[in-house]
Tab-separated table of C-alpha atoms in Angstrom:
chain	number	residue	atom	x	y	z
Y	2	UNK	CA	133.531	55.811	196.411
Y	3	UNK	CA	130.857	58.147	195.030
Y	4	UNK	CA	131.298	61.687	193.750
Y	5	UNK	CA	129.092	62.827	196.606
Y	6	UNK	CA	131.529	61.258	199.093
Y	7	UNK	CA	134.463	62.956	197.403
Y	8	UNK	CA	132.753	66.325	197.766
Y	9	UNK	CA	131.613	65.718	201.335
Y	10	UNK	CA	133.793	67.530	203.902
Y	11	UNK	CA	133.064	64.850	206.490
Y	12	UNK	CA	134.679	62.282	204.220
Y	13	UNK	CA	137.839	64.371	204.075
Y	14	UNK	CA	137.955	64.744	207.847
Y	15	UNK	CA	138.058	60.960	208.207
Y	16	UNK	CA	140.386	60.618	205.240
Y	17	UNK	CA	142.905	63.117	206.650
Y	18	UNK	CA	142.846	61.468	210.084
Y	19	UNK	CA	143.428	58.022	208.545
Y	20	UNK	CA	146.250	59.516	206.488
Y	21	UNK	CA	147.933	61.019	209.537
Y	22	UNK	CA	147.558	57.805	211.535
Y	23	UNK	CA	148.887	55.649	208.706
Y	24	UNK	CA	145.591	53.743	208.613
Y	25	UNK	CA	144.444	54.268	205.031
Y	26	UNK	CA	141.959	51.723	203.740
Y	27	UNK	CA	141.856	50.263	200.245
Y	28	UNK	CA	139.371	52.880	199.002
Y	29	UNK	CA	141.602	55.680	200.313
Y	30	UNK	CA	144.644	54.250	198.537
Y	31	UNK	CA	142.832	53.905	195.240
Y	32	UNK	CA	141.534	57.461	195.615
Y	33	UNK	CA	145.069	58.810	196.111
Y	34	UNK	CA	146.469	56.824	193.193
Y	35	UNK	CA	143.798	58.108	190.834
Y	36	UNK	CA	144.003	61.755	191.813
Y	37	UNK	CA	146.504	64.354	190.706
Y	38	UNK	CA	148.728	65.103	193.711
Y	39	UNK	CA	148.500	68.872	193.330
Y	40	UNK	CA	144.700	68.723	193.299
Y	41	UNK	CA	144.716	66.356	196.255
Y	42	UNK	CA	146.843	68.733	198.317
Y	43	UNK	CA	144.610	71.658	197.318
Y	44	UNK	CA	141.483	69.808	198.422
Y	45	UNK	CA	143.052	68.613	201.666
Y	46	UNK	CA	144.167	72.160	202.391
Y	47	UNK	CA	140.655	73.419	201.735
Y	48	UNK	CA	139.230	70.982	204.262
Y	49	UNK	CA	141.921	71.566	206.877
Y	50	UNK	CA	144.106	68.603	205.975
Y	51	UNK	CA	147.333	68.638	208.019
Y	52	UNK	CA	149.817	67.497	205.412
Y	53	UNK	CA	152.002	70.378	206.621
Y	54	UNK	CA	153.203	71.142	210.119
Y	55	UNK	CA	155.152	73.752	212.018
Y	56	UNK	CA	157.397	72.599	214.807
Y	57	UNK	CA	160.528	73.271	216.807
Y	58	UNK	CA	163.266	70.650	217.148
Y	59	UNK	CA	165.405	69.975	220.223
Y	60	UNK	CA	167.875	72.717	219.258
Y	61	UNK	CA	165.115	75.326	219.351
Y	62	UNK	CA	165.228	75.802	215.596
Y	63	UNK	CA	161.895	76.604	213.998
Y	64	UNK	CA	161.010	74.907	210.743
Y	65	UNK	CA	158.781	76.552	208.128
Y	66	UNK	CA	155.089	75.799	208.131
Y	67	UNK	CA	155.314	74.186	204.678
Y	68	UNK	CA	157.497	71.327	205.906
Y	69	UNK	CA	155.969	68.198	204.399
Y	70	UNK	CA	155.476	64.991	206.313
Y	71	UNK	CA	155.860	61.935	204.074
Y	72	UNK	CA	153.367	59.102	204.565
Y	73	UNK	CA	153.918	55.487	203.474
Y	74	UNK	CA	150.894	55.737	201.179
Y	75	UNK	CA	152.759	58.383	199.150
Y	76	UNK	CA	155.653	56.003	198.404
Y	77	UNK	CA	154.577	53.614	195.651
Y	78	UNK	CA	157.968	52.547	194.279
Y	79	UNK	CA	161.115	51.218	195.960
Y	80	UNK	CA	164.483	51.190	194.197
Y	81	UNK	CA	167.326	48.762	194.880
Y	82	UNK	CA	170.914	49.709	193.870
Y	83	UNK	CA	172.532	46.772	192.042
Y	84	UNK	CA	176.075	48.020	191.438
Y	85	UNK	CA	178.881	45.529	191.877
Y	86	UNK	CA	180.083	47.658	194.788
Y	87	UNK	CA	176.748	47.476	196.651
Y	88	UNK	CA	176.451	43.708	196.129
Y	89	UNK	CA	180.065	43.145	197.199
Y	90	UNK	CA	179.488	45.128	200.394
Y	91	UNK	CA	176.634	42.758	201.217
Y	92	UNK	CA	178.775	39.660	200.734
Y	93	UNK	CA	182.212	40.639	202.099
Y	94	UNK	CA	183.501	42.288	205.297
Y	95	UNK	CA	183.338	46.040	204.790
Y	96	UNK	CA	186.890	46.677	205.996
Y	97	UNK	CA	188.258	44.214	203.424
Y	98	UNK	CA	186.806	46.131	200.474
Y	99	UNK	CA	189.049	48.671	198.806
Y	100	UNK	CA	187.188	48.568	195.526
Y	101	UNK	CA	185.685	46.346	192.842
Y	102	UNK	CA	187.037	45.427	189.423
Y	103	UNK	CA	184.472	46.152	186.716
Y	104	UNK	CA	186.457	44.718	183.794
Y	105	UNK	CA	185.048	41.703	181.970
Y	106	UNK	CA	187.171	38.569	181.682
Y	107	UNK	CA	187.665	39.164	177.957
Y	108	UNK	CA	188.822	42.742	178.517
Y	109	UNK	CA	191.165	41.670	181.324
Y	110	UNK	CA	192.803	39.280	178.875
Y	111	UNK	CA	193.269	42.269	176.544
Y	112	UNK	CA	195.146	44.117	179.285
Y	113	UNK	CA	192.332	46.396	180.465
Y	114	UNK	CA	191.819	47.017	184.165
Y	115	UNK	CA	189.102	49.382	185.452
Y	116	UNK	CA	188.165	49.793	189.115
Y	117	UNK	CA	185.710	51.602	191.336
Y	118	UNK	CA	187.442	52.391	194.612
Y	119	UNK	CA	185.756	52.440	198.014
Y	120	UNK	CA	187.088	53.976	201.190
Y	121	UNK	CA	185.872	54.522	204.744
Y	122	UNK	CA	187.059	57.966	205.838
Y	123	UNK	CA	188.494	57.839	209.341
Y	124	UNK	CA	190.632	60.156	211.452
Y	125	UNK	CA	191.517	60.512	215.098
Y	126	UNK	CA	187.976	61.594	215.970
Y	127	UNK	CA	185.926	59.484	213.553
Y	128	UNK	CA	186.248	55.694	213.569
Y	129	UNK	CA	184.149	52.928	212.099
Y	130	UNK	CA	181.964	51.600	214.949
Y	131	UNK	CA	183.271	48.333	216.373
Y	132	UNK	CA	181.824	45.207	214.694
Y	133	UNK	CA	179.941	47.300	212.130
Y	134	UNK	CA	179.019	45.493	208.923
Y	135	UNK	CA	177.162	46.548	205.820
Y	136	UNK	CA	174.108	44.290	205.902
Y	137	UNK	CA	170.891	43.830	203.989
Y	138	UNK	CA	169.128	45.892	206.666
Y	139	UNK	CA	171.548	48.798	206.122
Y	140	UNK	CA	170.951	48.512	202.380
Y	141	UNK	CA	167.182	48.683	202.974
Y	142	UNK	CA	167.574	51.930	204.898
Y	143	UNK	CA	169.487	53.353	201.937
Y	144	UNK	CA	166.899	52.052	199.435
Y	145	UNK	CA	163.956	53.643	201.219
Y	146	UNK	CA	165.618	57.002	201.861
Y	147	UNK	CA	166.676	57.244	198.214
Y	148	UNK	CA	163.259	56.132	196.988
Y	149	UNK	CA	161.423	58.712	199.116
Y	150	UNK	CA	163.749	61.516	198.013
Y	151	UNK	CA	163.040	60.682	194.361
Y	152	UNK	CA	159.750	62.481	194.960
Y	153	UNK	CA	160.551	66.175	194.333
Y	154	UNK	CA	157.790	67.284	196.701
Y	155	UNK	CA	159.308	65.288	199.565
Y	156	UNK	CA	162.795	66.444	198.641
Y	157	UNK	CA	161.905	70.133	198.426
Y	158	UNK	CA	159.948	70.169	201.679
Y	159	UNK	CA	162.427	68.585	204.033
Y	160	UNK	CA	161.979	64.828	203.508
Y	161	UNK	CA	160.545	64.108	206.965
Y	162	UNK	CA	158.787	60.893	207.948
Y	163	UNK	CA	157.699	59.229	211.178
Y	164	UNK	CA	160.156	56.476	212.086
Y	165	UNK	CA	157.339	53.941	212.400
Y	166	UNK	CA	156.090	54.921	208.926
Y	167	UNK	CA	159.642	54.561	207.613
Y	168	UNK	CA	159.749	51.014	209.018
Y	169	UNK	CA	156.440	50.134	207.361
Y	170	UNK	CA	157.655	51.545	204.050
Y	171	UNK	CA	160.759	49.343	204.305
Y	172	UNK	CA	158.455	46.330	204.507
Y	173	UNK	CA	156.143	47.373	201.681
Y	174	UNK	CA	153.253	48.322	203.953
Y	175	UNK	CA	151.168	51.454	204.330
Y	176	UNK	CA	150.233	50.691	207.923
Y	177	UNK	CA	151.032	48.022	210.494
Y	178	UNK	CA	151.723	48.035	214.237
Y	179	UNK	CA	155.366	48.794	215.071
Y	180	UNK	CA	156.816	47.886	218.454
Y	181	UNK	CA	158.608	50.587	220.453
Y	182	UNK	CA	161.637	48.300	220.608
Y	183	UNK	CA	161.804	48.216	216.813
Y	184	UNK	CA	161.594	52.001	216.610
Y	185	UNK	CA	164.434	52.290	219.120
Y	186	UNK	CA	166.509	49.769	217.139
Y	187	UNK	CA	166.052	51.702	213.891
Y	188	UNK	CA	166.865	55.039	215.540
Y	189	UNK	CA	170.096	53.567	216.930
Y	190	UNK	CA	170.979	52.196	213.488
Y	191	UNK	CA	170.283	55.528	211.778
Y	192	UNK	CA	172.368	57.407	214.329
Y	193	UNK	CA	175.251	55.012	213.681
Y	194	UNK	CA	175.007	55.307	209.891
Y	195	UNK	CA	175.010	59.104	210.179
Y	196	UNK	CA	178.540	58.917	211.660
Y	197	UNK	CA	180.160	56.782	208.942
Y	198	UNK	CA	181.670	58.741	206.089
Y	199	UNK	CA	182.550	56.950	202.852
Y	200	UNK	CA	184.246	57.805	199.586
Y	201	UNK	CA	183.436	56.328	196.170
Y	202	UNK	CA	185.862	56.986	193.323
Y	203	UNK	CA	184.217	55.721	190.131
Y	204	UNK	CA	186.465	57.451	187.605
Y	205	UNK	CA	187.576	54.040	186.365
Y	206	UNK	CA	183.928	53.050	185.937
Y	207	UNK	CA	183.320	56.257	183.990
Y	208	UNK	CA	186.285	55.625	181.693
Y	209	UNK	CA	185.373	51.960	181.150
Y	210	UNK	CA	181.749	52.741	180.290
Y	211	UNK	CA	182.904	55.453	177.870
Y	212	UNK	CA	184.565	52.697	175.803
Y	213	UNK	CA	181.322	50.733	175.476
Y	214	UNK	CA	178.441	51.770	173.243
Y	215	UNK	CA	175.824	49.950	175.310
Y	216	UNK	CA	177.004	51.160	178.732
Y	217	UNK	CA	175.490	53.993	180.751
Y	218	UNK	CA	177.574	57.157	180.452
Y	219	UNK	CA	178.718	58.467	183.844
Y	220	UNK	CA	178.921	62.226	184.416
Y	221	UNK	CA	179.492	62.278	188.194
Y	222	UNK	CA	182.197	59.735	189.141
Y	223	UNK	CA	183.060	60.760	192.696
Y	224	UNK	CA	181.087	60.808	195.964
Y	225	UNK	CA	182.086	61.597	199.524
Y	226	UNK	CA	179.387	61.750	202.177
Y	227	UNK	CA	177.907	59.997	205.180
Y	228	UNK	CA	176.643	56.498	204.522
Y	229	UNK	CA	173.157	57.729	205.407
Y	230	UNK	CA	172.701	61.370	206.434
Y	231	UNK	CA	169.592	61.734	208.604
Y	232	UNK	CA	168.418	63.668	211.655
Y	233	UNK	CA	166.194	62.251	214.382
Y	234	UNK	CA	163.692	64.485	216.178
Y	235	UNK	CA	160.604	64.180	218.350
Y	236	UNK	CA	157.344	65.922	217.527
Y	237	UNK	CA	154.278	65.490	219.752
Y	238	UNK	CA	155.872	62.467	221.491
Y	239	UNK	CA	156.511	60.653	218.208
Y	240	UNK	CA	159.901	60.053	216.595
Y	241	UNK	CA	160.535	61.505	213.148
Y	242	UNK	CA	163.534	61.329	210.849
Y	243	UNK	CA	164.644	63.890	208.309
Y	244	UNK	CA	166.385	62.609	205.171
Y	245	UNK	CA	169.035	65.216	204.417
Y	246	UNK	CA	170.404	64.018	201.084
Y	247	UNK	CA	170.596	61.050	198.714
Y	248	UNK	CA	172.911	58.343	200.136
Y	249	UNK	CA	176.168	58.129	198.111
Y	250	UNK	CA	175.745	54.427	197.273
Y	251	UNK	CA	172.263	55.225	195.954
Y	252	UNK	CA	173.505	58.217	193.951
Y	253	UNK	CA	176.297	56.146	192.427
Y	254	UNK	CA	173.857	53.403	191.401
Y	255	UNK	CA	171.482	55.951	189.918
Y	256	UNK	CA	174.302	57.620	187.984
Y	257	UNK	CA	175.409	54.285	186.526
Y	258	UNK	CA	171.866	53.197	185.693
Y	259	UNK	CA	172.238	50.113	187.922
Y	260	UNK	CA	168.980	50.128	189.832
Y	261	UNK	CA	166.101	47.689	190.112
Y	262	UNK	CA	162.670	49.212	190.646
Y	263	UNK	CA	159.785	47.429	192.349
Y	264	UNK	CA	156.253	48.477	193.233
Y	265	UNK	CA	156.128	48.807	196.999
Y	266	UNK	CA	153.615	45.990	197.393
Y	267	UNK	CA	156.233	43.581	195.955
Y	268	UNK	CA	158.215	43.938	199.193
Y	269	UNK	CA	155.423	42.823	201.564
Y	270	UNK	CA	155.865	39.064	202.080
Y	271	UNK	CA	152.615	38.662	204.031
Y	272	UNK	CA	150.263	39.707	201.207
Y	273	UNK	CA	149.828	39.053	197.493
Y	274	UNK	CA	148.131	41.916	195.697
Y	275	UNK	CA	146.074	41.910	192.542
Y	276	UNK	CA	146.384	45.137	190.556
Y	277	UNK	CA	144.565	46.512	187.536
Y	278	UNK	CA	146.139	47.861	184.342
Y	279	UNK	CA	146.821	51.192	186.085
Y	280	UNK	CA	148.666	49.531	188.946
Y	281	UNK	CA	145.841	50.129	191.411
Y	282	UNK	CA	145.477	47.428	194.067
Y	283	UNK	CA	142.042	45.862	193.748
Y	284	UNK	CA	142.513	42.756	195.903
Y	285	UNK	CA	144.915	41.363	198.474
Y	286	UNK	CA	145.322	37.856	199.899
Y	287	UNK	CA	147.356	36.499	202.802
Y	288	UNK	CA	150.422	34.342	202.131
Y	289	UNK	CA	151.932	31.426	204.045
Y	290	UNK	CA	154.264	33.942	205.720
Y	291	UNK	CA	152.087	35.298	208.491
Y	292	UNK	CA	154.812	37.387	210.119
Y	293	UNK	CA	158.001	38.760	208.650
Y	294	UNK	CA	161.385	38.438	210.345
Y	295	UNK	CA	164.887	39.699	209.655
Y	296	UNK	CA	165.778	36.371	208.037
Y	297	UNK	CA	162.736	36.367	205.768
Y	298	UNK	CA	163.646	39.909	204.705
Y	299	UNK	CA	167.263	38.902	204.068
Y	300	UNK	CA	166.162	35.955	201.910
Y	301	UNK	CA	163.766	38.206	199.980
Y	302	UNK	CA	166.458	40.805	199.388
Y	303	UNK	CA	169.006	38.168	198.306
Y	304	UNK	CA	166.709	37.408	195.373
Y	305	UNK	CA	165.229	40.852	194.671
Y	306	UNK	CA	168.518	42.717	194.829
Y	307	UNK	CA	171.057	40.471	193.144
Y	308	UNK	CA	169.613	37.286	191.712
Y	309	UNK	CA	166.675	38.766	189.810
Y	310	UNK	CA	169.125	41.205	188.302
Y	311	UNK	CA	171.268	38.262	187.137
Y	312	UNK	CA	168.156	36.541	185.778
Y	313	UNK	CA	167.152	39.623	183.803
Y	314	UNK	CA	170.644	39.895	182.339
Y	315	UNK	CA	170.541	36.220	181.343
Y	316	UNK	CA	167.217	36.699	179.577
Y	317	UNK	CA	168.553	39.687	177.655
Y	318	UNK	CA	171.827	37.975	176.774
Y	319	UNK	CA	170.125	34.818	175.505
Y	320	UNK	CA	167.150	36.690	174.035
Y	321	UNK	CA	165.024	34.074	175.747
Y	322	UNK	CA	162.286	35.089	178.171
Y	323	UNK	CA	162.238	31.510	179.480
Y	324	UNK	CA	165.894	31.584	180.502
Y	325	UNK	CA	166.808	30.596	184.056
Y	326	UNK	CA	169.694	30.831	186.511
Y	327	UNK	CA	170.919	28.374	189.128
Y	328	UNK	CA	171.977	29.524	192.587
Y	329	UNK	CA	174.097	27.404	194.890
Y	330	UNK	CA	172.589	26.966	198.328
Y	331	UNK	CA	176.090	27.541	199.700
Y	332	UNK	CA	176.026	31.096	198.270
Y	333	UNK	CA	172.697	31.829	199.923
Y	334	UNK	CA	173.862	30.345	203.234
Y	335	UNK	CA	177.039	32.445	203.178
Y	336	UNK	CA	174.960	35.544	202.454
Y	337	UNK	CA	172.637	34.861	205.388
Y	338	UNK	CA	175.541	34.253	207.765
Y	339	UNK	CA	177.114	37.564	206.670
Y	340	UNK	CA	173.874	39.360	207.551
Y	341	UNK	CA	173.564	37.572	210.905
Y	342	UNK	CA	176.910	36.420	212.380
Y	343	UNK	CA	175.050	34.578	215.159
Y	344	UNK	CA	173.317	32.326	212.614
Y	345	UNK	CA	174.552	28.724	212.458
Y	346	UNK	CA	173.185	27.441	209.160
Y	347	UNK	CA	174.078	23.811	209.887
Y	348	UNK	CA	171.728	23.860	212.887
Y	349	UNK	CA	168.940	25.770	211.093
Y	350	UNK	CA	169.194	24.323	207.601
Y	351	UNK	CA	165.739	22.700	207.556
Y	352	UNK	CA	164.050	25.881	208.779
Y	353	UNK	CA	166.008	28.073	206.378
Y	354	UNK	CA	165.228	25.862	203.373
Y	355	UNK	CA	161.531	25.989	204.194
Y	356	UNK	CA	161.686	29.781	204.534
Y	357	UNK	CA	163.406	29.997	201.133
Y	358	UNK	CA	160.571	27.991	199.555
Y	359	UNK	CA	157.968	30.251	201.140
Y	360	UNK	CA	159.697	33.432	199.943
Y	361	UNK	CA	160.082	32.095	196.406
Y	362	UNK	CA	156.419	31.075	196.336
Y	363	UNK	CA	155.413	34.600	197.343
Y	364	UNK	CA	157.689	36.092	194.670
Y	365	UNK	CA	156.150	33.749	192.113
Y	366	UNK	CA	152.615	34.659	193.192
Y	367	UNK	CA	153.554	38.342	192.929
Y	368	UNK	CA	154.917	37.855	189.412
Y	369	UNK	CA	158.564	38.622	190.211
Y	370	UNK	CA	159.555	35.164	188.916
Y	371	UNK	CA	157.654	32.720	186.710
Y	372	UNK	CA	158.785	29.519	188.427
Y	373	UNK	CA	161.350	28.007	190.775
Y	374	UNK	CA	162.795	24.653	191.828
Y	375	UNK	CA	164.565	24.231	195.160
Y	376	UNK	CA	165.798	20.677	194.547
Y	377	UNK	CA	168.306	20.911	191.694
Y	378	UNK	CA	171.427	18.769	192.185
Y	379	UNK	CA	174.446	18.307	189.935
Y	380	UNK	CA	177.510	16.091	189.923
Y	381	UNK	CA	178.701	13.315	192.180
Y	382	UNK	CA	179.226	15.743	195.071
Y	383	UNK	CA	175.563	16.782	194.922
Y	384	UNK	CA	175.953	20.548	194.742
Y	385	UNK	CA	172.406	21.492	195.563
Y	386	UNK	CA	170.986	24.487	193.769
Y	387	UNK	CA	167.940	26.697	193.488
Y	388	UNK	CA	166.675	27.413	189.977
Y	389	UNK	CA	164.576	30.472	189.233
Y	390	UNK	CA	162.938	31.517	185.961
């Protein structure tokens, strides 16, 4: 991209249209990454860029003309909460969870006992929707909303994004076709999550961490809010969502310092990206996963959310960058069945195992892990394991 192109108003007209349509090309992305955001907004404004809109929602309420629409290209980092509470919610029925014990085995033997308590707030008018479960998909909604709201510009200007752009951001993409059925599914999910109110009492976590020199000090130990507070609206025949506040599970993880951060391109299983020293994408190649699915995403998140966190802790504890962890297939299978109750692993085992290999190969190619082995067995009962390094 030449300096002449950058100064040419016709370039900006095309650039702004591609931005609005979610169709930025590689040159556009690199241009955004290398330009100060304030200057970029000034230049777009000068050339009529519609990064701001004025609209009226279905209640007749007018929103200010400086309401900012968030585009996937503006979200470069995704954050995954890794608290014991979040991981337990993904593995156990939500109604069975009253809290998690944070005390180490050694401290339990010394008589210590510190808990974070979890509660679903219900009354005669508000009930947990029938058959609702906290799944990896629900966690992804929380991750993306929290990650977008980390940007003070998005937070201060309303935190509004097209639903189809929100879906692409969840999958690590700037732009990709999104079926109407998928948009409807996500809207229904968001409407459900906006009705579930939870309570997190982490005073025990605060007190336990205060005893430890190397633990994150907790200043805010209590949260009570909707699982995911959003509003859905339609503007010019397109669905938008407004992110009203940080989700409580995200806030709790942030307060405790238990968060894994990934560049957005790490999430996209269909592409491997080559980046320069500044993090700018300079090349992308297709992977063996030509099309993502809910199961592929669940397998990816099983590793990115919990297991890579365990691996990092093992490396720090052993002071060995070549350390590894083993993961029982049975744990992974149980996780996948929790996310999809209709899944019968015994009938899909061959397919699932092949999908696991593909996901791990992508994560290796992206640099999230250095190596893996899907054929580790131990003992006479042949407890098959996955090893990642």
